Amino acid sequence: MPENCDTHIGARMRDIRKRRGLTQRELATASGVSLSLVRKLEQGEVRDTRMETAHRLARSLRVATSSLLRREEVVKPVAEPWRPLQEAVEHPPGQPDEEPSIDGARSSLPALRSAFFKNHLQEVSALLVPLLRDVDVLGDGEEARALRAHALQIAGSVLTQASQFGAAETALSRAADAAPDRLRAASVRTTWTWLLVRQGRLAEAREMATRWADEVEPRISRATTEELAAWGWLLLQVSAASLRDNRAGEAQDAMRLARSVAVMTGKELPRGDSRLATWGPVTVAYKNAERGIVLDRPDEVLKVADQLKAVGPAASTEFHRHRMDVARAHVMMRQYGEAVDVLSEVRAQAPEWLAEQRSARDVMAEVVQHRRTLTPGMRELADEVGVPM
């Protein structure tokens, strides 16, 4: 899904626009971005714009999106609900009251994974904090490392969803170091590249995903389904980062190969021991539909949604993200009531997850802006996803 890039791109955009010989109005016309927003970006009045907006501007300026995005090394305070998890990730553990055991740590995984896959993020955080303290002192045996890598990867995923990017990167870096085998390491990199895309670090995301896709590419004649899933997910990440970085050809090639890997797999695989996501034709279809948001083709997103309308949330870990794309597509087509209906469905199934989605705030902000009146349900939803007054 397109994310927001919290960075001031205006100065770089202005310099490139001048080199291209374009006026602000000509850039606005070519990109489909409002003249008002172009002016505010260049003047630094607006420093927070959606990734899809940055992509449109970069495409019109004929540069990679990543060249517009300059990371500002600002340490943001950790939001209070996530502070215990951040401290468990970043700070060395104290001496435990009782010596933890591998069996004890392993026994806590079913409840943790169940809460994670149900998107009960606060429950996940509460379960992770003591588990991370335990796995940190279990030693460096293979099973201890596997448990540590798994817990840290889940922590990195949750912190990414909560936009706690610094702590998320620490968790994923530690998970990569702990990973005892190639498939688990590849799974960690899949989550890590998603974090990089969320931050607008597109070149880094593309390079990491490409390097690891090359690393885990199996011999097809004897590849296991887990090897195919690991490879396929990294190809999806190559495609996602490349598309947002205005490298449409590379994105298309990677997506085409990912679809072929899904066909080889033959069915939707459930989450594995090392994978935090499903893999198969449905998941790939959802990720392929995401291209319609980035490329300003919302009708393609809605077409896929119609084709897969019988598929429920249990089929793919990407279901709710796809529904967010559907809501965004409705807004792009000025179908505001339909967008709210989709968000309401997601809220009923995953309220904690929805509350952390910046794209949900963007969708509801546009609904508030363009609807003459708001229903009580719309006002309630806008409050829940944090649309500012």
mmCIF file of N, CA, C and O in Angstrom, residues 11-53:
data_model
loop_
_atom_site.group_PDB
_atom_site.id
_atom_site.type_symbol
_atom_site.label_atom_id
_atom_site.label_comp_id
_atom_site.label_asym_id
_atom_site.label_seq_id
_atom_site.Cartn_x
_atom_site.Cartn_y
_atom_site.Cartn_z
ATOM 1 N N ALA A 11 12.479 21.278 -1.548
ATOM 2 C CA ALA A 11 13.688 21.916 -2.086
ATOM 3 C C ALA A 11 14.238 21.113 -3.258
ATOM 4 O O ALA A 11 14.602 21.676 -4.302
ATOM 5 N N ARG A 12 14.311 19.802 -3.079
ATOM 6 C CA ARG A 12 14.806 18.944 -4.159
ATOM 7 C C ARG A 12 13.874 19.010 -5.371
ATOM 8 O O ARG A 12 14.316 19.098 -6.511
ATOM 9 N N MET A 13 12.582 19.005 -5.136
ATOM 10 C CA MET A 13 11.602 19.068 -6.214
ATOM 11 C C MET A 13 11.749 20.374 -6.992
ATOM 12 O O MET A 13 11.702 20.385 -8.232
ATOM 13 N N ARG A 14 11.939 21.464 -6.271
ATOM 14 C CA ARG A 14 12.082 22.767 -6.928
ATOM 15 C C ARG A 14 13.317 22.799 -7.831
ATOM 16 O O ARG A 14 13.266 23.281 -8.960
ATOM 17 N N ASP A 15 14.438 22.244 -7.324
ATOM 18 C CA ASP A 15 15.659 22.248 -8.111
ATOM 19 C C ASP A 15 15.496 21.439 -9.403
ATOM 20 O O ASP A 15 15.904 21.868 -10.486
ATOM 21 N N ILE A 16 14.896 20.256 -9.283
ATOM 22 C CA ILE A 16 14.724 19.416 -10.475
ATOM 23 C C ILE A 16 13.737 20.056 -11.442
ATOM 24 O O ILE A 16 13.934 20.031 -12.666
ATOM 25 N N ARG A 17 12.665 20.641 -10.887
ATOM 26 C CA ARG A 17 11.669 21.292 -11.763
ATOM 27 C C ARG A 17 12.327 22.390 -12.600
ATOM 28 O O ARG A 17 12.066 22.498 -13.800
ATOM 29 N N LYS A 18 13.185 23.173 -11.964
ATOM 30 C CA LYS A 18 13.856 24.249 -12.695
ATOM 31 C C LYS A 18 14.783 23.679 -13.767
ATOM 32 O O LYS A 18 14.863 24.212 -14.876
ATOM 33 N N ARG A 19 15.495 22.593 -13.421
ATOM 34 C CA ARG A 19 16.379 21.977 -14.404
ATOM 35 C C ARG A 19 15.602 21.433 -15.591
ATOM 36 O O ARG A 19 16.097 21.411 -16.723
ATOM 37 N N ARG A 20 14.369 21.022 -15.365
ATOM 38 C CA ARG A 20 13.522 20.511 -16.452
ATOM 39 C C ARG A 20 12.830 21.638 -17.220
ATOM 40 O O ARG A 20 12.143 21.387 -18.211
ATOM 41 N N GLY A 21 12.977 22.857 -16.738
ATOM 42 C CA GLY A 21 12.369 23.988 -17.425
ATOM 43 C C GLY A 21 10.866 24.066 -17.252
ATOM 44 O O GLY A 21 10.168 24.586 -18.134
ATOM 45 N N LEU A 22 10.356 23.576 -16.125
ATOM 46 C CA LEU A 22 8.919 23.568 -15.878
ATOM 47 C C LEU A 22 8.544 24.647 -14.864
ATOM 48 O O LEU A 22 9.294 24.914 -13.916
ATOM 49 N N THR A 23 7.385 25.239 -15.053
ATOM 50 C CA THR A 23 6.823 26.113 -14.035
ATOM 51 C C THR A 23 6.083 25.245 -13.021
ATOM 52 O O THR A 23 5.823 24.056 -13.248
ATOM 53 N N GLN A 24 5.740 25.829 -11.893
ATOM 54 C CA GLN A 24 4.952 25.092 -10.912
ATOM 55 C C GLN A 24 3.623 24.634 -11.505
ATOM 56 O O GLN A 24 3.180 23.504 -11.274
ATOM 57 N N ARG A 25 3.009 25.497 -12.296
ATOM 58 C CA ARG A 25 1.725 25.146 -12.902
ATOM 59 C C ARG A 25 1.882 23.991 -13.887
ATOM 60 O O ARG A 25 1.047 23.081 -13.940
ATOM 61 N N GLU A 26 2.954 24.006 -14.661
ATOM 62 C CA GLU A 26 3.178 22.927 -15.631
ATOM 63 C C GLU A 26 3.438 21.597 -14.921
ATOM 64 O O GLU A 26 2.965 20.546 -15.370
ATOM 65 N N LEU A 27 4.166 21.640 -13.812
ATOM 66 C CA LEU A 27 4.395 20.419 -13.046
ATOM 67 C C LEU A 27 3.080 19.908 -12.459
ATOM 68 O O LEU A 27 2.809 18.692 -12.481
ATOM 69 N N ALA A 28 2.271 20.808 -11.953
ATOM 70 C CA ALA A 28 0.978 20.412 -11.389
ATOM 71 C C ALA A 28 0.111 19.748 -12.459
ATOM 72 O O ALA A 28 -0.510 18.706 -12.223
ATOM 73 N N THR A 29 0.082 20.333 -13.646
ATOM 74 C CA THR A 29 -0.727 19.782 -14.740
ATOM 75 C C THR A 29 -0.218 18.406 -15.158
ATOM 76 O O THR A 29 -0.993 17.459 -15.355
ATOM 77 N N ALA A 30 1.101 18.288 -15.307
ATOM 78 C CA ALA A 30 1.685 17.033 -15.770
ATOM 79 C C ALA A 30 1.509 15.901 -14.764
ATOM 80 O O ALA A 30 1.320 14.741 -15.142
ATOM 81 N N SER A 31 1.568 16.223 -13.477
ATOM 82 C CA SER A 31 1.534 15.190 -12.441
ATOM 83 C C SER A 31 0.134 14.895 -11.927
ATOM 84 O O SER A 31 -0.099 13.854 -11.307
ATOM 85 N N GLY A 32 -0.818 15.817 -12.150
ATOM 86 C CA GLY A 32 -2.134 15.666 -11.573
ATOM 87 C C GLY A 32 -2.196 16.057 -10.112
ATOM 88 O O GLY A 32 -3.196 15.819 -9.432
ATOM 89 N N VAL A 33 -1.117 16.663 -9.605
ATOM 90 C CA VAL A 33 -1.077 17.170 -8.236
ATOM 91 C C VAL A 33 -1.510 18.626 -8.262
ATOM 92 O O VAL A 33 -1.149 19.372 -9.177
ATOM 93 N N SER A 34 -2.284 19.054 -7.284
ATOM 94 C CA SER A 34 -2.814 20.413 -7.322
ATOM 95 C C SER A 34 -1.682 21.439 -7.283
ATOM 96 O O SER A 34 -0.637 21.222 -6.647
ATOM 97 N N LEU A 35 -1.906 22.561 -7.960
ATOM 98 C CA LEU A 35 -0.933 23.649 -7.951
ATOM 99 C C LEU A 35 -0.693 24.140 -6.535
ATOM 100 O O LEU A 35 0.436 24.462 -6.150
ATOM 101 N N SER A 36 -1.750 24.187 -5.737
ATOM 102 C CA SER A 36 -1.616 24.632 -4.355
ATOM 103 C C SER A 36 -0.648 23.745 -3.580
ATOM 104 O O SER A 36 0.213 24.236 -2.845
ATOM 105 N N LEU A 37 -0.758 22.410 -3.773
ATOM 106 C CA LEU A 37 0.121 21.502 -3.044
ATOM 107 C C LEU A 37 1.558 21.621 -3.542
ATOM 108 O O LEU A 37 2.501 21.592 -2.740
ATOM 109 N N VAL A 38 1.744 21.771 -4.865
ATOM 110 C CA VAL A 38 3.092 21.954 -5.398
ATOM 111 C C VAL A 38 3.742 23.173 -4.757
ATOM 112 O O VAL A 38 4.905 23.131 -4.320
ATOM 113 N N ARG A 39 3.007 24.263 -4.678
ATOM 114 C CA ARG A 39 3.549 25.490 -4.082
ATOM 115 C C ARG A 39 3.873 25.294 -2.610
ATOM 116 O O ARG A 39 4.940 25.707 -2.125
ATOM 117 N N LYS A 40 2.968 24.667 -1.876
ATOM 118 C CA LYS A 40 3.193 24.480 -0.448
ATOM 119 C C LYS A 40 4.365 23.551 -0.178
ATOM 120 O O LYS A 40 5.123 23.743 0.780
ATOM 121 N N LEU A 41 4.539 22.534 -1.013
ATOM 122 C CA LEU A 41 5.686 21.642 -0.856
ATOM 123 C C LEU A 41 6.989 22.405 -1.078
ATOM 124 O O LEU A 41 7.936 22.295 -0.283
ATOM 125 N N GLU A 42 7.038 23.177 -2.147
ATOM 126 C CA GLU A 42 8.279 23.891 -2.455
ATOM 127 C C GLU A 42 8.589 24.964 -1.417
ATOM 128 O O GLU A 42 9.763 25.264 -1.156
ATOM 129 N N GLN A 43 7.566 25.519 -0.822
ATOM 130 C CA GLN A 43 7.782 26.556 0.198
ATOM 131 C C GLN A 43 8.011 25.967 1.589
ATOM 132 O O GLN A 43 8.292 26.706 2.533
ATOM 133 N N GLY A 44 7.893 24.645 1.710
ATOM 134 C CA GLY A 44 8.096 24.006 3.000
ATOM 135 C C GLY A 44 6.920 24.120 3.940
ATOM 136 O O GLY A 44 7.023 23.741 5.107
ATOM 137 N N GLU A 45 5.780 24.629 3.432
ATOM 138 C CA GLU A 45 4.600 24.733 4.282
ATOM 139 C C GLU A 45 4.005 23.354 4.552
ATOM 140 O O GLU A 45 3.381 23.126 5.585
ATOM 141 N N VAL A 46 4.170 22.454 3.590
ATOM 142 C CA VAL A 46 3.709 21.072 3.729
ATOM 143 C C VAL A 46 4.933 20.178 3.618
ATOM 144 O O VAL A 46 5.687 20.258 2.652
ATOM 145 N N ARG A 47 5.132 19.320 4.613
ATOM 146 C CA ARG A 47 6.306 18.449 4.634
ATOM 147 C C ARG A 47 5.929 16.978 4.677
ATOM 148 O O ARG A 47 6.782 16.109 4.794
ATOM 149 N N ASP A 48 4.643 16.678 4.582
ATOM 150 C CA ASP A 48 4.153 15.312 4.755
ATOM 151 C C ASP A 48 3.188 15.010 3.613
ATOM 152 O O ASP A 48 2.079 15.518 3.591
ATOM 153 N N THR A 49 3.639 14.231 2.644
ATOM 154 C CA THR A 49 2.784 13.936 1.500
ATOM 155 C C THR A 49 2.766 12.446 1.241
ATOM 156 O O THR A 49 3.699 11.727 1.600
ATOM 157 N N ARG A 50 1.699 11.967 0.638
ATOM 158 C CA ARG A 50 1.577 10.535 0.384
ATOM 159 C C ARG A 50 2.621 10.063 -0.616
ATOM 160 O O ARG A 50 3.047 10.796 -1.493
ATOM 161 N N MET A 51 2.978 8.780 -0.478
ATOM 162 C CA MET A 51 3.952 8.198 -1.392
ATOM 163 C C MET A 51 3.457 8.276 -2.831
ATOM 164 O O MET A 51 4.237 8.512 -3.754
ATOM 165 N N GLU A 52 2.171 8.075 -3.049
ATOM 166 C CA GLU A 52 1.658 8.107 -4.414
ATOM 167 C C GLU A 52 1.811 9.514 -5.017
ATOM 168 O O GLU A 52 2.044 9.661 -6.217
ATOM 169 N N THR A 53 1.706 10.551 -4.171
ATOM 170 C CA THR A 53 1.923 11.915 -4.655
ATOM 171 C C THR A 53 3.374 12.119 -5.051
ATOM 172 O O THR A 53 3.677 12.697 -6.109
#
